Amino acid sequence: MVAQGWGKAVSPPVMNSMITMGEVPGGGPAQMDLGELLATRLLVQGNSGSGKSHLLRRLLEQSARMVQQAIIDPEGDFVSLAEKFGHLVIDGADHSEMALHAAGERMRMHRASVVLNLEGLDADQQMRWAAAFLGGMFEVPRQHWYPVLVVVDEAQLFAPAAAGEVSDEARRASLGAMTNLMCRGRKRGLAGIIATQRLAKLAKNVAAEASNFLMGRTFLDIDMARAADLLGMERRQAEAFRDLARGTFVALGPALSRRPLSVRIGSVETESRSAGPVLAPFEPPTAPVHELILAPVPVHDLPARQRKAPAPSAPDLLTQLAAHGEAQASVQAEQEQEEDTAETQAEREARMTAVLRDMMEDEESSFRPVPVLYQDFLVRCRIAGLGRNALDLRRFNRALATARSGVSEDTSSSTQWQEAESRASSLPEDLQAVFLFLARAAIERTPCPSDAQIAKVYGTVSTGRARRLLAWLEDQNLLVLRADGMGRRVLTFIGTGWETLPGMADS
Ligand SMILES: Nc1ncnc2c1ncn2[C@@H]1O[C@H](COP(=O)(O)OP(=O)(O)O)[C@@H](O)[C@H]1O
Ligand SMILES: [Mg+2]
């Protein structure tokens, strides 16, 4: 396609990053520039049966030896790539959301191509699992930012234009992950390739980030209109999409062709091409990767808030603003600190704890992101005459976890509580409050909290999440859950003998 489409004035494409997708009408090869594709992403659209999955398979087969691949596969279409090309197939149904986040990170660290098979999961789960996996890929440290083709088939499932049956939480997470992939993935080496049967059902901002298009047979006017808009064609011209044969697509974009070009997609199972000097040859790992990628997640490896949608940028801005304000006010702060010396550290801490408790009484506070709470806390501390730099963010997090646990002053001064805090400190920050909340119930011998209460401390309304959290804490051998004769839960902390009274999970 490129060979056909680019004019003479443009420097010749580097042939070694080319793959052949099929044939152009005259009979020549329809090529796609993989190097360019990595930078400019691809959107494939066509009605069901138009040949999108076949097209994706062709692309994946042709490039499997040149670049690492990740496939989000809602229908289990692509698991067969494993046999010929060694992709690791991850069956979503067999793994937790957390394990998938870790798998997303690790597949990049170990440079293994992966098919994430989401067949058989309900829509809500498909979204959250995909979001966790994509989130892991996105958040991997910079030294692992090698190029990866990230193929998402039936992308309207993961980035729907409108709210559907699924929970808001799942939709937000999934849409966030897809937006990150298409809008901010490039810098991290992620090249989004998305296919959809209904352009009108795909979130606009996700579709708009692709610069390459392969448009297949399209029936509905609304989809045709969207396609014409994206391609910058007259709507009349787009009428041609109605008559396209299965397996024929109109190609346009820097990796494909400068002008709309019709392409007949070739067969699958062809041998892959050798890699060239532009794209570094991709060498799949020789050792089995299953253990490397899917081993249980050690506590300290878990990124904080991994299953939440990425924090909005506003709080970051707030933190930056606060830092700026602090610098400017350093002189004043020093004066304040001098005045402070009369007050003992213990007195200060008691007053800060009181400020935090006050904040926690505000119902809304459990659902506000930590950076926002931190700003609120700093302001309240200033008002209380505690100075500008009452606590740094890290110490604030600790104090917040303690405050969220709702522990009484009596309990908080006990040696048992010190033990609980020391155990909590080895957990990811976002889990510390829940852990302390449960520990408090056990130490104070109150009934085991309900799922809804646990969810609230975790900052969510999802009771499913609360149950997964409990299951995870059990997995880590931190506590054991058992049912009493009346179906109530009892929670015992391993190695301490702390135990709650029985409590209903759904009260
Ligand atoms: N270019 C092609 N050459 C041969 N067979 C094709 C081609 N494109 C699609 N097919 C076949 O047509 C059927 C539907 O294609 P598929 O890729 O599953 O469509 P979609 O994913 O758009 O619903 C499949 O059986 C597929 O093998
Ligand atoms: Mg398909």
Coordinates of C-alpha atoms and ligand atoms in Angstrom, one line a residue:
M1 CA 0.0 0.0 0.0
V2 CA 2.8 2.4 0.9
A3 CA 4.7 1.6 -2.3
Q4 CA 1.5 2.5 -4.2
G5 CA 0.4 5.5 -2.2
W6 CA 3.5 7.5 -1.4
G7 CA 4.6 10.0 -4.0
K8 CA 8.1 10.3 -5.4
A9 CA 8.9 13.4 -3.3
V10 CA 8.8 11.4 -0.1
S11 CA 11.9 9.4 0.9
P12 CA 11.5 5.8 0.1
P13 CA 10.1 3.7 2.9
V14 CA 12.5 1.3 4.7
M15 CA 11.5 -2.0 3.2
N16 CA 12.4 -4.1 6.1
S17 CA 9.7 -2.9 8.3
M18 CA 7.1 -3.7 5.7
I19 CA 4.6 -6.5 5.9
T20 CA 2.3 -7.6 3.1
M21 CA -1.4 -7.5 4.0
G22 CA -2.7 -8.7 0.7
E23 CA -3.2 -7.4 -2.8
V24 CA -4.2 -4.2 -4.5
P25 CA -6.7 -4.4 -7.4
G26 CA -3.9 -4.3 -10.0
G27 CA -2.3 -7.4 -8.5
G28 CA 0.6 -5.8 -6.6
P29 CA 1.3 -6.4 -2.9
A30 CA -0.5 -4.2 -0.4
Q31 CA 2.1 -3.4 2.1
M32 CA 1.9 -1.9 5.6
D33 CA 4.8 -0.1 7.2
L34 CA 5.1 -1.5 10.7
G35 CA 7.5 1.1 11.9
E36 CA 5.0 3.8 10.9
L37 CA 2.2 1.8 12.3
L38 CA 3.8 1.8 15.7
A39 CA 3.7 5.6 15.7
T40 CA 0.3 6.1 14.1
R41 CA -2.0 3.3 15.2
L42 CA -4.8 1.6 13.2
L43 CA -8.6 1.5 13.3
V44 CA -10.3 -1.4 11.5
Q45 CA -14.1 -1.2 11.0
G46 CA -16.5 -3.4 9.2
N47 CA -19.8 -5.2 9.9
S48 CA -19.7 -8.6 11.4
G49 CA -18.4 -11.1 8.8
S50 CA -16.6 -8.4 6.8
G51 CA -13.3 -10.0 7.7
K52 CA -11.9 -7.9 10.5
S53 CA -10.6 -10.8 12.6
H54 CA -9.1 -12.4 9.6
L55 CA -7.4 -9.1 8.8
L56 CA -6.0 -8.8 12.3
R57 CA -4.8 -12.4 12.2
R58 CA -3.0 -11.7 8.9
L59 CA -1.4 -8.6 10.4
L60 CA -0.4 -10.5 13.6
E61 CA 1.0 -13.5 11.7
Q62 CA 3.0 -11.3 9.3
S63 CA 4.5 -9.3 12.2
A64 CA 4.8 -12.0 14.9
R65 CA 8.6 -12.3 14.3
M66 CA 9.2 -8.6 14.1
V67 CA 7.5 -7.1 17.1
Q68 CA 6.0 -8.2 20.4
Q69 CA 2.2 -8.5 20.4
A70 CA -0.6 -8.4 22.9
I71 CA -4.1 -9.3 21.8
I72 CA -7.2 -8.5 23.8
D73 CA -9.4 -11.3 22.5
P74 CA -13.1 -11.2 23.7
E75 CA -14.1 -14.2 21.7
G76 CA -11.1 -16.6 21.9
D77 CA -10.4 -16.1 18.2
F78 CA -6.7 -15.7 18.5
V79 CA -5.6 -18.5 20.9
S80 CA -4.4 -20.5 17.9
L81 CA -1.5 -18.1 17.4
A82 CA 0.1 -19.9 20.3
E83 CA 0.8 -23.0 18.4
K84 CA 2.6 -21.5 15.5
F85 CA 4.1 -18.4 17.0
G86 CA 4.4 -19.2 20.7
H87 CA 2.1 -16.6 22.2
L88 CA 1.3 -17.2 25.8
V89 CA -2.5 -17.6 26.1
I90 CA -3.9 -16.2 29.3
D91 CA -7.4 -17.4 30.0
G92 CA -9.0 -14.5 31.9
A93 CA -11.5 -16.8 33.6
D94 CA -8.6 -18.5 35.4
H95 CA -7.0 -15.4 36.9
S96 CA -7.9 -12.5 39.1
E97 CA -7.9 -8.9 38.1
M98 CA -4.8 -8.3 40.2
A99 CA -3.0 -11.2 38.5
L100 CA -3.8 -9.7 35.1
H101 CA -2.4 -6.3 36.1
A102 CA 0.8 -8.1 37.1
A103 CA 0.8 -10.2 33.9
G104 CA 0.5 -7.0 31.8
E105 CA 3.6 -5.6 33.4
R106 CA 5.5 -8.8 33.3
M107 CA 4.8 -9.6 29.7
R108 CA 6.6 -6.4 28.9
M109 CA 9.5 -7.2 31.2
H110 CA 9.9 -10.6 29.8
R111 CA 9.0 -9.6 26.2
A112 CA 6.5 -12.3 25.6
S113 CA 3.7 -12.1 23.2
V114 CA 0.3 -12.7 24.9
V115 CA -3.2 -13.5 23.9
L116 CA -5.6 -12.4 26.6
N117 CA -8.6 -14.7 26.1
L118 CA -11.7 -13.1 27.7
E119 CA -14.2 -15.6 26.3
G120 CA -16.8 -16.7 28.7
L121 CA -16.5 -13.7 31.0
D122 CA -19.5 -11.4 31.5
A123 CA -19.2 -7.9 29.9
D124 CA -18.4 -6.3 33.2
Q125 CA -15.5 -8.7 33.9
Q126 CA -14.2 -8.5 30.4
M127 CA -13.9 -4.7 30.8
R128 CA -12.2 -4.8 34.1
W129 CA -9.9 -7.6 33.2
A130 CA -8.8 -5.9 30.0
A131 CA -8.4 -2.6 31.9
A132 CA -6.2 -4.4 34.5
F133 CA -4.0 -6.0 31.8
L134 CA -3.7 -2.8 29.7
G135 CA -3.0 -0.9 32.9
G136 CA -0.2 -3.2 33.8
M137 CA 1.3 -2.8 30.3
F138 CA 0.9 1.0 30.5
E139 CA 2.5 1.4 34.0
V140 CA 5.6 -0.8 33.4
P141 CA 8.8 1.1 34.3
R142 CA 10.5 3.0 31.5
Q143 CA 13.3 0.6 30.9
H144 CA 10.7 -1.9 29.5
W145 CA 9.1 0.5 27.0
Y146 CA 9.9 -1.7 23.9
P147 CA 7.4 -1.6 21.1
V148 CA 4.3 -3.8 21.4
L149 CA 1.4 -4.1 19.0
V150 CA -1.7 -4.0 21.1
V151 CA -4.6 -5.5 19.2
V152 CA -8.1 -5.1 20.5
D153 CA -10.8 -6.9 18.6
E154 CA -14.4 -5.8 19.1
A155 CA -13.1 -2.6 20.6
Q156 CA -16.6 -1.2 21.1
L157 CA -16.9 -3.6 24.0
F158 CA -14.0 -2.0 25.8
A159 CA -14.5 1.6 24.7
P160 CA -18.3 2.0 24.3
A161 CA -19.6 5.3 23.1
A162 CA -22.6 5.1 25.5
A163 CA -23.3 3.7 29.0
G164 CA -24.7 0.2 28.7
E165 CA -25.6 -2.6 31.1
V166 CA -22.2 -2.7 32.8
S167 CA -21.3 -1.0 36.0
D168 CA -20.0 2.6 35.9
E169 CA -16.8 1.4 37.5
A170 CA -16.0 -1.2 34.9
R171 CA -16.8 1.2 32.1
R172 CA -14.7 3.9 33.5
A173 CA -11.7 1.6 34.1
S174 CA -11.9 0.1 30.6
L175 CA -12.5 3.4 28.8
G176 CA -9.6 4.9 30.7
A177 CA -7.3 2.1 29.7
M178 CA -8.4 2.3 26.1
T179 CA -7.9 6.0 26.0
N180 CA -4.5 5.6 27.6
L181 CA -3.6 3.0 24.9
M182 CA -4.7 5.2 22.0
C183 CA -3.8 8.7 23.3
R184 CA -0.8 8.2 25.5
G185 CA 0.5 4.7 24.5
R186 CA 2.9 5.8 21.8
K187 CA 5.6 7.2 24.2
R188 CA 5.5 3.9 26.1
G189 CA 5.9 1.9 22.9
L190 CA 2.3 0.7 22.8
A191 CA 0.8 0.7 19.3
G192 CA -3.0 0.4 19.5
I193 CA -4.7 -1.6 16.7
I194 CA -8.4 -1.6 17.3
A195 CA -11.2 -3.3 15.3
T196 CA -14.9 -2.6 15.6
Q197 CA -18.1 -3.6 13.8
R198 CA -19.9 -0.4 14.7
L199 CA -18.0 2.8 14.5
A200 CA -20.9 4.7 16.0
K201 CA -20.7 2.5 19.1
L202 CA -17.0 3.2 19.7
A203 CA -16.0 6.1 21.9
K204 CA -15.1 9.0 19.7
N205 CA -11.9 10.0 21.4
V206 CA -10.6 6.4 21.1
A207 CA -11.4 6.2 17.4
A208 CA -10.0 9.6 16.7
E209 CA -6.5 8.8 17.8
A210 CA -5.9 6.3 14.9
S211 CA -4.3 7.8 11.8
N212 CA -4.6 4.6 9.8
F213 CA -7.8 3.1 8.6
L214 CA -9.0 -0.1 7.1
M215 CA -12.7 0.2 6.3
G216 CA -14.6 -2.9 5.4
R217 CA -18.2 -3.5 4.4
T218 CA -20.5 -1.2 6.3
F219 CA -24.3 -1.2 6.1
L220 CA -25.6 1.4 8.5
D221 CA -25.7 5.1 7.4
I222 CA -24.6 6.3 10.8
D223 CA -21.4 4.1 10.7
M224 CA -20.8 5.1 7.1
A225 CA -21.1 8.8 8.1
R226 CA -18.6 8.3 11.0
A227 CA -16.2 6.5 8.7
A228 CA -16.4 9.2 6.1
D229 CA -15.7 11.9 8.7
L230 CA -12.7 10.0 10.0
L231 CA -11.3 9.5 6.6
G232 CA -12.0 13.0 5.5
M233 CA -14.1 11.7 2.6
E234 CA -17.4 13.0 1.1
R235 CA -20.3 11.0 2.6
R236 CA -21.2 10.1 -1.0
Q237 CA -17.8 8.5 -1.6
A238 CA -18.2 6.4 1.6
E239 CA -21.3 4.8 0.0
A240 CA -18.8 2.5 -1.6
F241 CA -18.2 0.8 1.7
R242 CA -21.6 -0.7 1.4
D243 CA -20.6 -2.9 -1.6
L244 CA -17.2 -4.1 -0.4
A245 CA -16.8 -7.8 -0.6
R246 CA -15.8 -9.8 2.5
G247 CA -12.0 -9.5 3.0
T248 CA -11.8 -6.3 1.0
F249 CA -11.0 -3.1 2.9
V250 CA -10.3 0.5 1.9
A251 CA -6.9 1.6 3.3
L252 CA -5.8 5.0 4.2
G253 CA -3.1 6.5 6.4
P254 CA 0.7 7.0 6.7
A255 CA 1.4 3.3 7.3
L256 CA -0.9 2.3 4.5
S257 CA -1.6 4.6 1.6
R258 CA -1.8 8.3 1.0
R259 CA -5.0 8.0 -1.0
P260 CA -7.9 5.6 -0.3
L261 CA -6.8 2.3 -1.8
S262 CA -8.8 -0.9 -1.9
V263 CA -7.0 -3.9 -0.6
R264 CA -7.9 -7.6 -0.7
I265 CA -6.5 -9.2 2.5
G266 CA -4.4 -12.2 1.8
S267 CA -4.6 -15.6 3.3
V268 CA -3.5 -16.5 6.8
E269 CA -0.9 -19.1 8.0
T270 CA 1.7 -17.7 5.6
E271 CA 5.3 -17.7 6.8
S272 CA 6.4 -14.7 8.6
R273 CA 8.9 -12.4 7.1
S274 CA 12.4 -11.8 8.5
A275 CA 13.0 -8.7 10.5
G276 CA 15.1 -5.8 9.4
P277 CA 17.4 -3.3 10.9
V278 CA 14.8 -0.6 11.6
L279 CA 12.6 -2.6 13.9
A280 CA 15.1 -4.5 16.1
P281 CA 14.6 -8.2 15.6
F282 CA 12.2 -9.5 18.1
E283 CA 13.4 -12.6 19.8
P284 CA 10.7 -14.4 21.7
P285 CA 12.1 -15.8 25.0
T286 CA 13.4 -19.3 24.8
A287 CA 12.5 -20.4 28.3
P288 CA 8.9 -21.1 29.2
V289 CA 7.3 -17.9 30.3
H290 CA 4.2 -19.2 32.1
E291 CA 5.8 -19.2 35.5
L292 CA 7.6 -15.9 35.0
I293 CA 4.4 -14.1 34.1
L294 CA 1.7 -15.8 36.1
A295 CA 3.4 -16.5 39.4
P296 CA 1.5 -15.2 42.5
V297 CA 2.0 -11.6 43.1
P298 CA 4.2 -10.8 46.1
V299 CA 2.7 -8.1 48.3
H300 CA 5.4 -5.5 47.8
D301 CA 5.2 -5.8 44.0
L302 CA 1.7 -4.6 43.9
P303 CA 1.3 -1.1 42.6
A304 CA -0.9 1.1 44.7
R305 CA -4.6 1.5 43.6
Q306 CA -3.9 -0.8 40.7
R307 CA -7.5 -1.6 40.0
K308 CA -8.7 2.0 40.1
A309 CA -9.0 4.1 37.0
P310 CA -6.0 6.3 36.8
A311 CA -6.2 9.2 39.2
P312 CA -7.5 12.3 37.5
S313 CA -4.9 14.9 36.8
A314 CA -6.5 17.5 39.0
P315 CA -5.1 16.1 42.3
D316 CA -1.6 16.0 40.8
L317 CA -2.0 19.6 39.9
L318 CA -3.2 20.3 43.4
T319 CA -0.1 18.6 44.8
Q320 CA 2.2 20.6 42.5
L321 CA 0.4 23.8 43.4
A322 CA 0.8 23.0 47.1
A323 CA 4.5 22.3 46.6
H324 CA 4.8 25.7 44.8
G325 CA 3.0 27.5 47.6
E326 CA 5.1 25.8 50.2
A327 CA 8.3 27.0 48.5
Q328 CA 7.1 30.5 48.4
A329 CA 6.0 30.4 52.0
S330 CA 9.1 28.8 53.3
V331 CA 10.1 31.9 55.3
Q332 CA 6.8 32.1 56.9
A333 CA 6.9 28.3 57.6
E334 CA 10.2 28.7 59.4
Q335 CA 8.8 31.3 61.6
E336 CA 5.8 29.1 62.4
Q337 CA 8.1 26.2 63.1
E338 CA 10.1 28.2 65.6
E339 CA 6.9 29.1 67.4
D340 CA 6.0 25.4 67.3
T341 CA 9.0 24.3 69.3
A342 CA 7.2 25.0 72.5
E343 CA 4.6 22.4 71.7
T344 CA 5.7 18.8 72.1
Q345 CA 5.6 16.4 69.2
A346 CA 3.0 14.2 71.0
E347 CA 0.7 17.2 71.4
R348 CA 1.0 18.1 67.7
E349 CA 0.2 14.5 66.7
A350 CA -2.8 14.4 68.9
R351 CA -4.1 17.6 67.3
M352 CA -3.4 16.3 63.8
T353 CA -5.2 13.1 64.6
A354 CA -8.2 15.2 65.7
V355 CA -8.1 17.1 62.4
L356 CA -8.1 13.8 60.5
R357 CA -10.9 12.3 62.5
D358 CA -13.0 15.4 61.8
M359 CA -12.4 14.9 58.1
M360 CA -13.3 11.3 58.3
E361 CA -16.7 12.2 59.7
D362 CA -17.5 13.8 56.4
E363 CA -19.3 11.1 54.5
E364 CA -17.9 12.1 51.2
S365 CA -14.3 11.7 52.3
S366 CA -14.0 8.0 51.7
F367 CA -14.6 8.5 48.0
R368 CA -12.2 11.3 47.4
P369 CA -8.7 10.6 46.1
V370 CA -5.9 10.7 48.6
P371 CA -4.2 13.8 47.0
V372 CA -7.4 15.7 47.4
L373 CA -7.8 14.6 51.0
Y374 CA -4.2 15.6 51.6
Q375 CA -4.8 19.1 50.4
D376 CA -7.9 19.4 52.6
F377 CA -5.9 18.1 55.5
L378 CA -3.1 20.7 55.0
V379 CA -5.6 23.5 54.8
R380 CA -7.3 22.3 58.0
C381 CA -4.0 22.0 59.8
R382 CA -3.1 25.6 58.9
I383 CA -6.4 26.7 60.2
A384 CA -5.8 24.8 63.4
G385 CA -2.4 26.6 63.7
L386 CA -0.4 23.5 63.0
G387 CA 1.7 25.2 60.3
R388 CA 2.0 24.5 56.6
N389 CA 4.0 21.3 56.6
A390 CA 2.1 19.3 59.1
L391 CA 2.8 15.9 57.6
D392 CA 4.4 14.8 54.3
L393 CA 2.2 12.8 52.0
R394 CA 3.8 9.5 53.0
R395 CA 3.1 10.0 56.7
F396 CA -0.3 11.4 55.9
N397 CA -1.1 8.1 54.1
R398 CA -0.2 6.2 57.2
A399 CA -2.3 8.4 59.4
L400 CA -5.2 8.3 57.0
A401 CA -5.1 4.5 57.0
T402 CA -5.3 4.6 60.8
A403 CA -8.1 7.1 60.8
R404 CA -10.1 5.2 58.2
S405 CA -9.8 2.1 60.3
G406 CA -11.9 3.9 62.9
V407 CA -9.7 2.7 65.7
S408 CA -10.5 4.1 69.2
E409 CA -7.9 6.0 71.2
D410 CA -7.6 3.1 73.7
T411 CA -7.0 0.5 71.1
S412 CA -4.6 2.7 69.1
S413 CA -2.2 2.9 72.1
S414 CA -2.2 -0.9 72.6
T415 CA 0.8 -3.1 71.7
Q416 CA -1.6 -5.2 69.5
W417 CA -2.4 -2.1 67.5
Q418 CA 1.3 -1.5 67.0
E419 CA 1.6 -5.0 65.7
A420 CA -1.3 -4.4 63.4
E421 CA 0.3 -1.2 62.1
S422 CA 3.6 -2.9 61.5
R423 CA 1.8 -5.7 59.5
A424 CA -0.1 -3.1 57.5
S425 CA 3.0 -1.2 56.6
S426 CA 4.2 -4.2 54.4
L427 CA 1.0 -3.9 52.4
P428 CA 0.4 -1.7 49.4
E429 CA -0.7 1.8 50.6
D430 CA -4.2 1.5 49.3
L431 CA -4.9 -1.7 51.2
Q432 CA -3.6 -0.5 54.6
A433 CA -6.8 1.1 55.7
V434 CA -8.8 -2.0 55.0
F435 CA -6.4 -4.2 56.7
L436 CA -6.3 -1.9 59.8
F437 CA -10.1 -1.7 59.7
L438 CA -10.4 -5.5 59.9
A439 CA -7.7 -5.7 62.5
R440 CA -9.5 -3.2 64.6
A441 CA -12.7 -5.3 64.5
A442 CA -10.7 -8.4 65.5
I443 CA -8.7 -6.7 68.3
E444 CA -11.8 -4.9 69.7
R445 CA -13.8 -8.2 69.4
T446 CA -16.6 -6.7 67.3
P447 CA -18.5 -8.5 64.5
C448 CA -16.8 -9.1 61.2
P449 CA -17.5 -6.1 59.0
S450 CA -19.9 -6.5 56.1
D451 CA -18.8 -6.3 52.4
A452 CA -20.4 -2.8 52.1
Q453 CA -18.5 -1.5 55.2
I454 CA -15.2 -2.9 53.8
A455 CA -15.9 -1.4 50.4
K456 CA -16.5 2.0 52.0
V457 CA -13.2 2.0 53.8
Y458 CA -11.5 1.0 50.5
G459 CA -13.1 4.0 48.9
T460 CA -15.5 2.2 46.6
V461 CA -19.2 1.2 46.5
S462 CA -18.4 -2.2 44.9
T463 CA -19.0 -5.1 47.3
G464 CA -17.5 -7.4 44.7
R465 CA -14.3 -5.5 45.2
A466 CA -14.5 -5.9 48.9
R467 CA -14.9 -9.7 48.5
R468 CA -11.9 -9.9 46.1
L469 CA -9.9 -7.9 48.6
L470 CA -10.7 -10.4 51.4
A471 CA -9.9 -13.3 49.1
W472 CA -6.6 -11.6 48.3
L473 CA -5.7 -11.0 52.0
E474 CA -6.5 -14.7 52.5
D475 CA -4.3 -15.6 49.6
Q476 CA -1.5 -13.7 51.3
N477 CA -1.9 -15.8 54.4
L478 CA -2.7 -12.8 56.5
L479 CA -6.1 -13.9 57.6
V480 CA -8.6 -16.7 57.4
L481 CA -12.4 -16.4 56.8
R482 CA -14.8 -19.0 58.0
A483 CA -18.6 -19.3 58.3
D484 CA -20.2 -20.1 61.6
G485 CA -23.2 -22.4 61.8
M486 CA -25.6 -19.5 60.9
G487 CA -23.8 -18.4 57.8
R488 CA -22.1 -15.4 59.4
R489 CA -18.5 -14.7 58.8
V490 CA -15.7 -14.9 61.3
L491 CA -12.3 -13.4 60.5
T492 CA -9.1 -14.6 62.2
F493 CA -5.7 -13.1 61.8
I494 CA -3.0 -15.6 61.3
G495 CA -0.3 -15.7 63.9
T496 CA -1.9 -13.3 66.3
G497 CA -5.1 -15.0 67.5
W498 CA -7.2 -11.9 66.9
E499 CA -10.6 -12.9 65.9
T500 CA -13.8 -11.0 65.1
L501 CA -17.2 -11.9 66.4
P502 CA -19.5 -13.4 63.7
G503 CA -21.0 -10.9 61.3
M504 CA -23.3 -10.9 58.2
A505 CA -21.4 -10.4 54.9
D506 CA -24.3 -8.5 53.3
S507 CA -25.8 -6.5 56.2
Ligands
LIG1 N1 -9.5 -12.1 3.2 C1 -10.2 -13.2 3.4 N2 -9.8 -14.4 2.8 C2 -10.4 -15.5 3.1 N3 -11.4 -15.7 4.0 C3 -11.8 -14.6 4.7 C4 -11.2 -13.3 4.5 N4 -11.7 -12.5 5.3 C5 -12.6 -13.1 6.0 N5 -12.7 -14.4 5.7 C6 -13.5 -15.4 6.2 O1 -14.8 -14.9 6.4 C7 -15.4 -15.2 7.7 C8 -15.7 -14.0 8.5 O2 -14.5 -13.3 8.8 P1 -14.1 -12.7 10.2 O3 -12.7 -12.2 10.1 O4 -14.4 -13.6 11.3 O5 -15.1 -11.5 10.2 P2 -15.4 -10.4 11.3 O6 -14.3 -10.5 12.4 O7 -15.4 -9.1 10.6 O8 -16.7 -10.7 11.9 C9 -14.3 -16.1 8.4 O9 -14.7 -17.5 8.2 C10 -13.1 -15.8 7.6 O10 -12.2 -16.9 7.6
MG2 MG -14.4 -10.9 14.3

